[in-house]
Coordinates of C-alpha atoms (C1' of nucleotides) in Angstrom, one line a residue:
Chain W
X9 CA 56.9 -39.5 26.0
X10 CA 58.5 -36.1 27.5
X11 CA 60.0 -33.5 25.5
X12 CA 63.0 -34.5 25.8
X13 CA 65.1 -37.5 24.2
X14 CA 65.1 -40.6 26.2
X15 CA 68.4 -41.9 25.6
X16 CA 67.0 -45.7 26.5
X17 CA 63.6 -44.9 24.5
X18 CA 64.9 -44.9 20.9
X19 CA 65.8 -47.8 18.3
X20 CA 68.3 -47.3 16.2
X21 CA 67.6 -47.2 12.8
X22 CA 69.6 -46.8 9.4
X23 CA 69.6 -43.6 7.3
X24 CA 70.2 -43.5 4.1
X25 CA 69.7 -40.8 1.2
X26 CA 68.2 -41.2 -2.5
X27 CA 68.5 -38.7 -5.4
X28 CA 66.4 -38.2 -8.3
X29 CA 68.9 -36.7 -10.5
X30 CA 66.8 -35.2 -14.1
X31 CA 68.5 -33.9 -17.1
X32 CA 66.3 -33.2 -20.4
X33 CA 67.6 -35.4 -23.1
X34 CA 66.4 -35.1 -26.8
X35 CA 62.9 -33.6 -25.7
X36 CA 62.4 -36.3 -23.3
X37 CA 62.4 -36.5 -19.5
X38 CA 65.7 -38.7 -18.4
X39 CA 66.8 -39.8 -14.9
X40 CA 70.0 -41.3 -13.6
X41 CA 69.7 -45.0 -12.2
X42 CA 72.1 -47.4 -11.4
X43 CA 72.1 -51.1 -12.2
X44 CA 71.7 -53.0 -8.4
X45 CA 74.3 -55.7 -8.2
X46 CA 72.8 -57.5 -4.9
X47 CA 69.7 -58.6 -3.3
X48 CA 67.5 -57.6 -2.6
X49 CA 66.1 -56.3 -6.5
X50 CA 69.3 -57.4 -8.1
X51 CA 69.3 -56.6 -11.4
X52 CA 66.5 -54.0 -10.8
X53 CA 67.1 -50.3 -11.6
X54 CA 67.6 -48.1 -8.9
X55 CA 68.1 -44.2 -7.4
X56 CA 71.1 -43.5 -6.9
X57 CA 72.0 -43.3 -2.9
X58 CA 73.2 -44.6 0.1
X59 CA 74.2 -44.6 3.5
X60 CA 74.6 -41.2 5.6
X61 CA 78.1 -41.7 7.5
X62 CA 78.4 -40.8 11.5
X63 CA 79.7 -37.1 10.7
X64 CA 77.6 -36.5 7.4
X65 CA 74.5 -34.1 6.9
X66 CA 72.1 -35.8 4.8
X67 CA 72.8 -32.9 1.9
X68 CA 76.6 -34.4 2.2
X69 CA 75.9 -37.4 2.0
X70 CA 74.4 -37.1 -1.3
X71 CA 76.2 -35.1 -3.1
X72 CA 79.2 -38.1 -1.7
X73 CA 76.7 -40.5 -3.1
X74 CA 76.1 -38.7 -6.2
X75 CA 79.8 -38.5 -7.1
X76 CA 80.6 -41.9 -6.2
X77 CA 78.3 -43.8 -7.8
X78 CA 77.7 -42.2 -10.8
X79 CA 80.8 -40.3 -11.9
X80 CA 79.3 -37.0 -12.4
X81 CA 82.3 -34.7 -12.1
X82 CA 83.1 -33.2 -8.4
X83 CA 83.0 -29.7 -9.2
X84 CA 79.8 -30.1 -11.2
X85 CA 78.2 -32.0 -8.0
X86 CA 79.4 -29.5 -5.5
X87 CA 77.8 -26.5 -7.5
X88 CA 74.6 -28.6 -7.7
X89 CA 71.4 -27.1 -6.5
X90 CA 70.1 -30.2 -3.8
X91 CA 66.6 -29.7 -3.0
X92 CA 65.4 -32.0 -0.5
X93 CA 62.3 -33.3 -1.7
X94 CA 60.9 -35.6 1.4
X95 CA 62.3 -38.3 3.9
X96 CA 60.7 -41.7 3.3
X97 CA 60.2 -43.7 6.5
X98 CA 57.3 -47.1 6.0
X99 CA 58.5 -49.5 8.6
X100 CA 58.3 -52.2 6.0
X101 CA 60.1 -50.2 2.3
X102 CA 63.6 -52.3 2.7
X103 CA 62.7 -55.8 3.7
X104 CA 66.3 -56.3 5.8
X105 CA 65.8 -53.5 8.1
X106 CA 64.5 -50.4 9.1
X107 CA 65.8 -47.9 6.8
X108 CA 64.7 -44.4 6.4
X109 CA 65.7 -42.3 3.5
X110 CA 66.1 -38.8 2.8
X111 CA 65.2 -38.0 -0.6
X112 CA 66.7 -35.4 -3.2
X113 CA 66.2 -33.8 -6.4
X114 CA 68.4 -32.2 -8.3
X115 CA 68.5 -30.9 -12.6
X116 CA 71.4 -31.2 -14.9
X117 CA 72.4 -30.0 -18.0
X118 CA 72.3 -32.8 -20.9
X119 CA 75.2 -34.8 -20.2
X120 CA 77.5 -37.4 -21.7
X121 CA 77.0 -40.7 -20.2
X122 CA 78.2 -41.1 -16.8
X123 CA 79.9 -44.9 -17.6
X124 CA 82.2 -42.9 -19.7
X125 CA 84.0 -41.6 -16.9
X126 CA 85.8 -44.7 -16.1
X127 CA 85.4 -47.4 -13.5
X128 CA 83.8 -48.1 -10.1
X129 CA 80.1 -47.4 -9.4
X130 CA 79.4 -45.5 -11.9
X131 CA 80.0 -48.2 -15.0
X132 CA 76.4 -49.5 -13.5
X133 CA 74.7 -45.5 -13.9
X134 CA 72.6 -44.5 -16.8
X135 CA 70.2 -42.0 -18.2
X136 CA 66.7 -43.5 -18.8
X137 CA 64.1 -41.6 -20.5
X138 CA 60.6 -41.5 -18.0
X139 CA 58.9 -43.8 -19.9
X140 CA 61.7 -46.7 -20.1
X141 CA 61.5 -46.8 -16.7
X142 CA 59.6 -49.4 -15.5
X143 CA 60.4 -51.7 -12.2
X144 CA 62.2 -49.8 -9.7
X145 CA 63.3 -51.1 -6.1
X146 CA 62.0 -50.5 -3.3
X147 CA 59.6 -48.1 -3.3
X148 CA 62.0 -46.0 -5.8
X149 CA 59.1 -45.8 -7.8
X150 CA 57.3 -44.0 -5.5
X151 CA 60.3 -41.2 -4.8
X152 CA 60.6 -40.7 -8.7
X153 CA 57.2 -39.9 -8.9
X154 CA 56.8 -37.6 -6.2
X155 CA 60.2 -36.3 -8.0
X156 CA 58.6 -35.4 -11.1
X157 CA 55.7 -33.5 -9.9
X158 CA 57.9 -31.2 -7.3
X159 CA 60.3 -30.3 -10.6
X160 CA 57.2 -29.6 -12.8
X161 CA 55.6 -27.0 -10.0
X162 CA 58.7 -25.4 -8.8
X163 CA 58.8 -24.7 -12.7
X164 CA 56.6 -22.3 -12.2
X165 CA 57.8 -20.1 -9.6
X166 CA 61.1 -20.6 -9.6
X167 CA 64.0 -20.0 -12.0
X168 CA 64.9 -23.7 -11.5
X169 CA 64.6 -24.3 -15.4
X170 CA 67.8 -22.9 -16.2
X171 CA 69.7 -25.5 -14.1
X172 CA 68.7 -28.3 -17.4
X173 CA 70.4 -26.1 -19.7
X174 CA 74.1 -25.1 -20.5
X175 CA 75.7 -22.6 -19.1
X176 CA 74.4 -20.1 -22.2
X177 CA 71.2 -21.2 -23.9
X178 CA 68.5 -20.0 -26.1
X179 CA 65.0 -19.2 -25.5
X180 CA 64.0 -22.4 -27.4
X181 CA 66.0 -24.6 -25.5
X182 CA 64.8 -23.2 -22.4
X183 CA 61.0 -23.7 -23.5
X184 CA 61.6 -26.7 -24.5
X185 CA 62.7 -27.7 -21.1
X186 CA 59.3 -26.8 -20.0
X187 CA 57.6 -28.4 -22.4
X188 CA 59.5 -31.8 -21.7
X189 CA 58.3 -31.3 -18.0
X190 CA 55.4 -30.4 -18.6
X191 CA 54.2 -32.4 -21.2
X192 CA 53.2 -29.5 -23.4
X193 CA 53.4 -27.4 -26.2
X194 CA 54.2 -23.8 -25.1
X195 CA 53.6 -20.7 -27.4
X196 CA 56.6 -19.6 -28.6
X197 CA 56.1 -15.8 -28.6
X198 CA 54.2 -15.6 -25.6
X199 CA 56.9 -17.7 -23.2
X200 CA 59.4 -15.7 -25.0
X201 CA 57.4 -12.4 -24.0
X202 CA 56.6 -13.6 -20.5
X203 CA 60.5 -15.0 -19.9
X204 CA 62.2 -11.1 -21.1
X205 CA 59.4 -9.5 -19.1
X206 CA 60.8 -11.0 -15.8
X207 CA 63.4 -9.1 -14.5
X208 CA 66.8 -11.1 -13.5
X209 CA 65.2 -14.7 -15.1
X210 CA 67.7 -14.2 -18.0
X211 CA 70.1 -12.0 -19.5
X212 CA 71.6 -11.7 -22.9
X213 CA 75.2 -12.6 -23.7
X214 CA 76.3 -9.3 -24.8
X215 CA 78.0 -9.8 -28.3
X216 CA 76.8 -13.3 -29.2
X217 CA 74.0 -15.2 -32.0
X218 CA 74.5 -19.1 -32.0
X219 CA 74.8 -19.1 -35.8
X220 CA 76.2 -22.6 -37.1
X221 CA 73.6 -25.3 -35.6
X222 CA 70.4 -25.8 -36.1
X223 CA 68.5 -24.9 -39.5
X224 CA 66.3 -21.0 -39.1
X225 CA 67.8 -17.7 -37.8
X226 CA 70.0 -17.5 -35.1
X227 CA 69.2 -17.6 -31.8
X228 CA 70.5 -14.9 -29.2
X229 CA 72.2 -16.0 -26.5
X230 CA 71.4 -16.0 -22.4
X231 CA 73.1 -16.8 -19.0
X232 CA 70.8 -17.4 -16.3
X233 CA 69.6 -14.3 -13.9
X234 CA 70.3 -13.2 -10.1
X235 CA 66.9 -14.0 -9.7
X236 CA 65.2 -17.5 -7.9
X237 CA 61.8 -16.7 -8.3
X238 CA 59.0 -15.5 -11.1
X239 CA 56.5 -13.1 -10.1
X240 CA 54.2 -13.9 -10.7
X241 CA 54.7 -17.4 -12.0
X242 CA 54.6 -19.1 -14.9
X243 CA 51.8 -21.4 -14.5
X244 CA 51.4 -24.8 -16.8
X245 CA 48.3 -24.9 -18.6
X246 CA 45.2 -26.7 -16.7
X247 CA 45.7 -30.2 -18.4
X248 CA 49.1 -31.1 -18.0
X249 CA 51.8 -33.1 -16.5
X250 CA 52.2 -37.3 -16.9
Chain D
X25 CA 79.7 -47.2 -2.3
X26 CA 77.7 -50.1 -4.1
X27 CA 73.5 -49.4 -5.3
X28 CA 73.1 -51.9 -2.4
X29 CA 72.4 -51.3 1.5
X30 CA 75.6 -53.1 3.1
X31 CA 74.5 -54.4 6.6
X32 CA 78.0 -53.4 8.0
X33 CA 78.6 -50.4 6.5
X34 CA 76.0 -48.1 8.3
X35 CA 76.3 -46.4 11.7
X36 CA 72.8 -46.2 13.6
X37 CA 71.0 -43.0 13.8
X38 CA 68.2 -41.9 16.4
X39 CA 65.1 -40.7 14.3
X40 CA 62.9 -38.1 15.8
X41 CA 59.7 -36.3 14.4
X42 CA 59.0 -32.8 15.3
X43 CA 56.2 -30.4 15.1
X44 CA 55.4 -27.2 14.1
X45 CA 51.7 -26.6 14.7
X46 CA 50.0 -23.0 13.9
X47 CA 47.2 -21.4 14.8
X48 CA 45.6 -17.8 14.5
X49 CA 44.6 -16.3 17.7
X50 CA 43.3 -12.7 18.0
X51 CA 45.1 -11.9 15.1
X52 CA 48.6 -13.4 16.0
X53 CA 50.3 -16.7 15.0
X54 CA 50.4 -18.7 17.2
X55 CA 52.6 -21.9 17.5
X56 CA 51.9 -24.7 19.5
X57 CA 55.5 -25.0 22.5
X58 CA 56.5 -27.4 24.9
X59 CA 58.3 -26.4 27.7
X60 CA 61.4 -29.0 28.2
X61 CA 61.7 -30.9 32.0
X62 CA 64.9 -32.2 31.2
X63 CA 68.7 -31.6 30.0
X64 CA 69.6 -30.2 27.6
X65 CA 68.1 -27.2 27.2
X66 CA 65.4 -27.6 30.2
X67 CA 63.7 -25.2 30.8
X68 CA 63.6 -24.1 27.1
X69 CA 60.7 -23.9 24.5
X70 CA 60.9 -26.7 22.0
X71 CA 58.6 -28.1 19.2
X72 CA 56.8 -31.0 20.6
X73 CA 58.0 -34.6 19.3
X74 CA 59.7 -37.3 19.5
X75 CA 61.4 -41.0 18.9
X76 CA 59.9 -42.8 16.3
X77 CA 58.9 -46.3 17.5
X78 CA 60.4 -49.6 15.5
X79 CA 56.8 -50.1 13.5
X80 CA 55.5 -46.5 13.0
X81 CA 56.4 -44.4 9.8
X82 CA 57.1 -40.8 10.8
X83 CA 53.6 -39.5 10.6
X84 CA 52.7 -41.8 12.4
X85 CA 55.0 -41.0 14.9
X86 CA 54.3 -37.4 14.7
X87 CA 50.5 -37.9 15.0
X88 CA 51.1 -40.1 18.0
X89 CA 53.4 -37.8 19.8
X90 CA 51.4 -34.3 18.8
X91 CA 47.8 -36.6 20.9
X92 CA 50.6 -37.9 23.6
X93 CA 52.5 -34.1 24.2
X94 CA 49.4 -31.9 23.9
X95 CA 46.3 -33.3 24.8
X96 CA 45.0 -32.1 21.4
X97 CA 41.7 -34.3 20.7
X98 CA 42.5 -38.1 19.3
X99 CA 40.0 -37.1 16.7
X100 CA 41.1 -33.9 15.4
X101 CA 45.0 -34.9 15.5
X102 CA 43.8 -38.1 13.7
X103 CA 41.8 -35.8 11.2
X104 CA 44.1 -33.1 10.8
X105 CA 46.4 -32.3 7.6
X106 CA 50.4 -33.2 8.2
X107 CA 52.4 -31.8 6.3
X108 CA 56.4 -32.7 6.1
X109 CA 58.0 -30.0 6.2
X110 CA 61.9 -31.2 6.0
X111 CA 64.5 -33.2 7.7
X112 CA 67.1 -31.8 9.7
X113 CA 70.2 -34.1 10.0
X114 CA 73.1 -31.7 10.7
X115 CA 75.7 -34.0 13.0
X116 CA 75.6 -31.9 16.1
X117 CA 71.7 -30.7 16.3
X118 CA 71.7 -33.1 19.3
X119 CA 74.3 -32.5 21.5
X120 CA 73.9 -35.8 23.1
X121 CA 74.0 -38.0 20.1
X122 CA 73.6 -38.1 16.4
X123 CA 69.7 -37.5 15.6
X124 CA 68.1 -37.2 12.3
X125 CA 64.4 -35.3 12.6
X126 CA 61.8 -35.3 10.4
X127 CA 59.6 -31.8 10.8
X128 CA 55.9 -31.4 9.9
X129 CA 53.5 -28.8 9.8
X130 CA 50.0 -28.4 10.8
X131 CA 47.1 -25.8 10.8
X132 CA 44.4 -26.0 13.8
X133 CA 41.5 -23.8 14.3
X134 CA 41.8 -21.4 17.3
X135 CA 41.7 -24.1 20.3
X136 CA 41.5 -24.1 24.4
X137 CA 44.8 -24.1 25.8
X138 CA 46.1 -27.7 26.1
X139 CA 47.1 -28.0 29.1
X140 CA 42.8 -27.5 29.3
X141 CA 42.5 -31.3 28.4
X142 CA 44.5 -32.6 31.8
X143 CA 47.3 -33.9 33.3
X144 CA 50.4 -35.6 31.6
X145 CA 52.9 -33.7 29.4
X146 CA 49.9 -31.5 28.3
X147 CA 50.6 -29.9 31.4
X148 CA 53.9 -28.8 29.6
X149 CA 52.4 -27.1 26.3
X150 CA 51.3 -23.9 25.7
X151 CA 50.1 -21.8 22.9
X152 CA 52.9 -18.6 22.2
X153 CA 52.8 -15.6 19.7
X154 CA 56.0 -16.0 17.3
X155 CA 57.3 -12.5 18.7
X156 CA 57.0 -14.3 22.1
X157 CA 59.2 -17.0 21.3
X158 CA 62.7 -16.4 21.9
X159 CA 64.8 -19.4 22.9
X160 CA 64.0 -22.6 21.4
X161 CA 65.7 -25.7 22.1
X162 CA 68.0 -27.5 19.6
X163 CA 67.3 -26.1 16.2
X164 CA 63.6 -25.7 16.6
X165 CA 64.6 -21.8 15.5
X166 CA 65.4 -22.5 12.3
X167 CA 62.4 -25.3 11.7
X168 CA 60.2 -22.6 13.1
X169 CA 61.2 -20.6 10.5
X170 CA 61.0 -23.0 7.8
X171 CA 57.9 -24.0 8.6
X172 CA 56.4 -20.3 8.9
X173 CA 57.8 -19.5 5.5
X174 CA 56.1 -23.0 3.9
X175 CA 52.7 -22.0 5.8
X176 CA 53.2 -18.8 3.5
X177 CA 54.1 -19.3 0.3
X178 CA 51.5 -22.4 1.0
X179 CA 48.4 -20.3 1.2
X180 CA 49.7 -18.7 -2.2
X181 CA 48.6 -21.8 -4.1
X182 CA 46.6 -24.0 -1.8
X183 CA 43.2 -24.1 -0.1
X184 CA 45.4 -24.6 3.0
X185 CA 44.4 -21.3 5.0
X186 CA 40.6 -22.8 5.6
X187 CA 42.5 -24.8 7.7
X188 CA 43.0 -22.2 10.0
X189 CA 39.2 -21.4 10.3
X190 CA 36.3 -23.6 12.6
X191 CA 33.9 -25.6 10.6
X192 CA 32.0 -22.5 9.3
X193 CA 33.5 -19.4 9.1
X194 CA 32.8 -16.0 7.4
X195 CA 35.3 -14.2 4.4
X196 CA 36.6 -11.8 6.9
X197 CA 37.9 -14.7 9.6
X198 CA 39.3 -16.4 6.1
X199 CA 40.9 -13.2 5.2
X200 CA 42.3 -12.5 8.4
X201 CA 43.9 -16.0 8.4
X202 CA 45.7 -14.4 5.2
X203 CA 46.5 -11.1 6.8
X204 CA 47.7 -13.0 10.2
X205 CA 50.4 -15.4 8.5
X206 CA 51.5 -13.0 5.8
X207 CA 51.3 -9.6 8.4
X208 CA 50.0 -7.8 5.5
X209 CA 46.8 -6.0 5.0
X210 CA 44.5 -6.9 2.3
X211 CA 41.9 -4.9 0.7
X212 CA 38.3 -6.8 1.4
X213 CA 36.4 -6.3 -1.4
X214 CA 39.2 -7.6 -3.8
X215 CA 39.9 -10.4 -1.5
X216 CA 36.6 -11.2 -1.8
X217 CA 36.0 -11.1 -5.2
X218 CA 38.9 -13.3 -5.6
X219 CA 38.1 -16.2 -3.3
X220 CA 34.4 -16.6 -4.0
X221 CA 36.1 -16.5 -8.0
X222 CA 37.8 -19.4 -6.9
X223 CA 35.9 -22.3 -7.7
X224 CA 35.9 -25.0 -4.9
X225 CA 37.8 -23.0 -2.4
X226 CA 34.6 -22.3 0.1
X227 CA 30.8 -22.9 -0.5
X228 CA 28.0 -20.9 1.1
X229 CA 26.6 -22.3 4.0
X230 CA 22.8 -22.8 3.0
X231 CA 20.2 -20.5 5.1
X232 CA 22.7 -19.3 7.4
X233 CA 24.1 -15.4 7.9
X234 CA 25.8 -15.0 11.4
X235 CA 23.8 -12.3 13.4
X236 CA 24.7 -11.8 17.0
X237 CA 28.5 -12.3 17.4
X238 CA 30.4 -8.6 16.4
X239 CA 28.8 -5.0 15.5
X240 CA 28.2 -4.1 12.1
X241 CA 26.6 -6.1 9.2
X242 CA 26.1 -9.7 9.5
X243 CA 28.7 -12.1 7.5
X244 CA 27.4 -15.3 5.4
X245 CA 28.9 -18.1 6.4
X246 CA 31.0 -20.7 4.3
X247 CA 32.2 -23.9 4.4
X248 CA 35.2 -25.7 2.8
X249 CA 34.7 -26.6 -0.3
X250 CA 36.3 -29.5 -2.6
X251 CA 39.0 -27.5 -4.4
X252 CA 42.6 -28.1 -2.5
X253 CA 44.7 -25.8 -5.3
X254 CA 44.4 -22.4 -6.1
X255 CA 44.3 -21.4 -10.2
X256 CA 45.6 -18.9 -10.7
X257 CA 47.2 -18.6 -7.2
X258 CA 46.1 -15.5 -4.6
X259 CA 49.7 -14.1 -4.2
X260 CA 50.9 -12.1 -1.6
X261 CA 51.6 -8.5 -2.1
X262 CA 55.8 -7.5 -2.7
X263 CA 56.9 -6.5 1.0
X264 CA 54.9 -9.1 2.6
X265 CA 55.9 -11.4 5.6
X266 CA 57.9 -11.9 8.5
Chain K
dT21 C1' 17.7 9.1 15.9
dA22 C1' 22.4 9.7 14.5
dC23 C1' 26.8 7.5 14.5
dT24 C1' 30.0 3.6 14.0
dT25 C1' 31.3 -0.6 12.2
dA26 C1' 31.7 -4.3 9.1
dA27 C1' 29.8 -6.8 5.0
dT28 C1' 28.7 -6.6 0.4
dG29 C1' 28.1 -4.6 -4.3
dG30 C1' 30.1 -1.9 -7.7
dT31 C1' 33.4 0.8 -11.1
dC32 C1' 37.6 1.8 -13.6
dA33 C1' 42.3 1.9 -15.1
dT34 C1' 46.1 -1.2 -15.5
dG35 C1' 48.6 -5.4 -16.3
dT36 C1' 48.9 -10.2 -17.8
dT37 C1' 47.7 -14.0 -20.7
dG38 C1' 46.3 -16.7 -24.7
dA39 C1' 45.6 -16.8 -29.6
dC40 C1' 47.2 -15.3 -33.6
dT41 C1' 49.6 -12.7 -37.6
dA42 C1' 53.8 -10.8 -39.6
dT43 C1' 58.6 -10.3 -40.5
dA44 C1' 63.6 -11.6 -40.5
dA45 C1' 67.5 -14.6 -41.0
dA46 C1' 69.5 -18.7 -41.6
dC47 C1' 69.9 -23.4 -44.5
dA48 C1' 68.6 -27.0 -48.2
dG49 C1' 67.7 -28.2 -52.8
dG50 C1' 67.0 -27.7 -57.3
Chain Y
dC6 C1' 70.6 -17.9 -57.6
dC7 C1' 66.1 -18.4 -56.6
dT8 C1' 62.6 -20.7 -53.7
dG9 C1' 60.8 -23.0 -50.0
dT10 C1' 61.4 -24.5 -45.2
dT11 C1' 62.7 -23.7 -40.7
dT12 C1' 63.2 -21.1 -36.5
dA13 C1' 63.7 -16.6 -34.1
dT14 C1' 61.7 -12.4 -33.2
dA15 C1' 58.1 -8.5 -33.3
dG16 C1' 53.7 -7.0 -32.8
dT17 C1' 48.3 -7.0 -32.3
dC18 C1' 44.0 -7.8 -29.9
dA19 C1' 40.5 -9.5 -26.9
dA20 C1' 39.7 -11.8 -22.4
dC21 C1' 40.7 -11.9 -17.9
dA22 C1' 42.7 -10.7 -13.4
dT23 C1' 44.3 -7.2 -10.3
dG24 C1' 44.7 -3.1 -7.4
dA25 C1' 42.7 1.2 -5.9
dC26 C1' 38.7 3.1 -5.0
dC27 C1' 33.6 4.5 -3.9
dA28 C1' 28.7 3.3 -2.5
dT29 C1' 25.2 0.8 -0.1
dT30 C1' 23.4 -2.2 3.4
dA31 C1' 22.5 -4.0 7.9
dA32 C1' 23.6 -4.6 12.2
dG33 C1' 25.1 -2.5 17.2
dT34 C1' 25.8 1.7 20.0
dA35 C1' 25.8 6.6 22.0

DNA sequence: TACTTAATGGTCATGTTGACTATAAACAGG
DNA sequence: CCTGTTTATAGTCAACATGACCATTAAGTA
């Protein structure tokens, strides 16, 4: 075939989008699926998606999806860092028809459930924790994977983390979104040093100290930073992950 | 929308692969251009690619279309690493019609021109310096770009850059794979020090030492070896790139 | 033979990391 | 009200990695 596109040349072929939505939940890993109502896999647990329309980007599409189906408010899906993770195209992955899906990631804070919203799609969305997730459809199973282990490495040279967290946190709660990721116990002074050390990761709240919650001394207080990235990273230790 | 694929509800898409394949070549990137026959944009530079046939996955398409466009070697396309890059589905990419394209990446050893092999479209692609390309077709610009950025930050963390290098190669060809797609200078000795550090990352060639080729001293030589990550990663100096 | 070039072998100060100890500020319970 | 528990925060120290250099070796070349 020529460079160029041979309008007679091409079969058409649907595309659809799938999102790996994460949110750290009790100091386990959760992700949204939705119940599927029809066959194929009905009954089976799913990634939220769905078609891309004539005039949609993929990126729109999702974030449609995403809002539709799950009832994750609109202005918390529009701010919503998308990362495309990778586009998912085996001749044989839906057995109607040639589908090929464009895959997404994104983080949340913890959330309340998405049912309580109200009606429509979303009554069939719920957190599950990683390891209550069993049979997915399609090859779902596949894309969550592949999911996990691009959050757990952009972890460490990006700023990413912050995006599971409210919109002020404390150092713990920010380690120990790491450590759910991870899979591992962090050192609490040293990510603390190595966190404060990077310039435009964090910044304090400038008069606050949670006080009421939790039992030990107050935490301070932090807002995310201007920055995206850590130089240099901050690397998991060698045995992590699963 | 419901969790499940509704037969009527989606509008057909054209899927297309494209490819953005580097090389270093006296101490330039290269990338690997086809020159278009046909409108739009004939006469214009664009990645090679293509339709993806009814039974093929995209790689598979990619691999079959980077042998079919360029007259690289059936072995060494069928060998070499692909790497998706990102898919590009904005609604107007195509003037023509609505196409969603799946980009890869790849890393060749310096090679003959193409168009060396024979006849075809092979005829049609050519080997350019990045400051030589200007116009591309589409928005082959911008996946140019993403893909040079990826090939970057890649060689941080990955064993990628032997990639770049013939079978056996010495530290300074390896080196100037680094200096080439970062445009940075490196100091040698450190570099050095760091790779052969590096467990896995090359492995002396047994009773060899290079001898004729350049003046001064005689490089070993090194092949390959079985690592594919890089702990803890060789970054790239502050001001680096572009 | 002297000069140039590039590979290779070092040193040294600095910065980062991992392991660990110590102190401070809250709460819980008697 | 005192004591122990819990968590945050501060600091220390050795091992390691990095960046900036200098020195030596082994080729080709003038």
């Amino acid at each position: 075939m020529t460079a160029g596109y041979d309008p007679y040349a091409f079969e058409p072929f649907a595309v659809t989008v799938d999102l790996a939505v994460f949110t750290v939940r009790g100091g386990a890993l959760h992700v949204l699926l939705i119940r599927r109502g029809q066959q194929p896999y009905a009954g089976a647990w799913a990634l939220p998606g769905g078609f891309v329309l004539p005039r949609e980007s993929a990126e729109t599409a999702a974030r449609r999806e995403l809002a539709e189906e799950t009832g994750l408010s609109e202005q918390l899906v529009a701010a919503l860092h998308l990362e495309q993770l990778r586009t998912y195209s085996e001749p044989d992955r839906d057995p109607r028809m040639r589908v090929v899906s464009v895959a997404f990631t994104a983080l949340v804070p913890d959330l309340p459930e998405p049912a309580a919203e109200g009606g429509g799609d979303a009554a069939h969305a719920r957190w599950l924790a990683l390891d209550e997730v069993t049979e997915l459809a399609f090859d779902h199973a596949v894309i969550l994977a592949d999911a996990r282990e691009r959050i757990g490495s952009k972890l460490e040279y990006t700023c990413l983390a912050t995006g599971f967290c409210p919109p002020e946190f404390t150092l713990g709660e920010l380690q120990s979104v790491y450590e759910t990721v991870w899979n591992t116990a962090l050192d609490r002074p040293n990510f603390r040093r190595k966190v404060l050390a990077t310039p435009g990761f964090v910044e304090a709240v400038p008069g606050a100290a949670r006080l009421t919650g939790g039992r030990g001394k107050p935490a301070a207080l932090y807002r995310p930073g201007p920055a995206t990235t850590l130089h240099p990273p901050l690397l998991r230790p060698e045995g992590s992950s699963r």
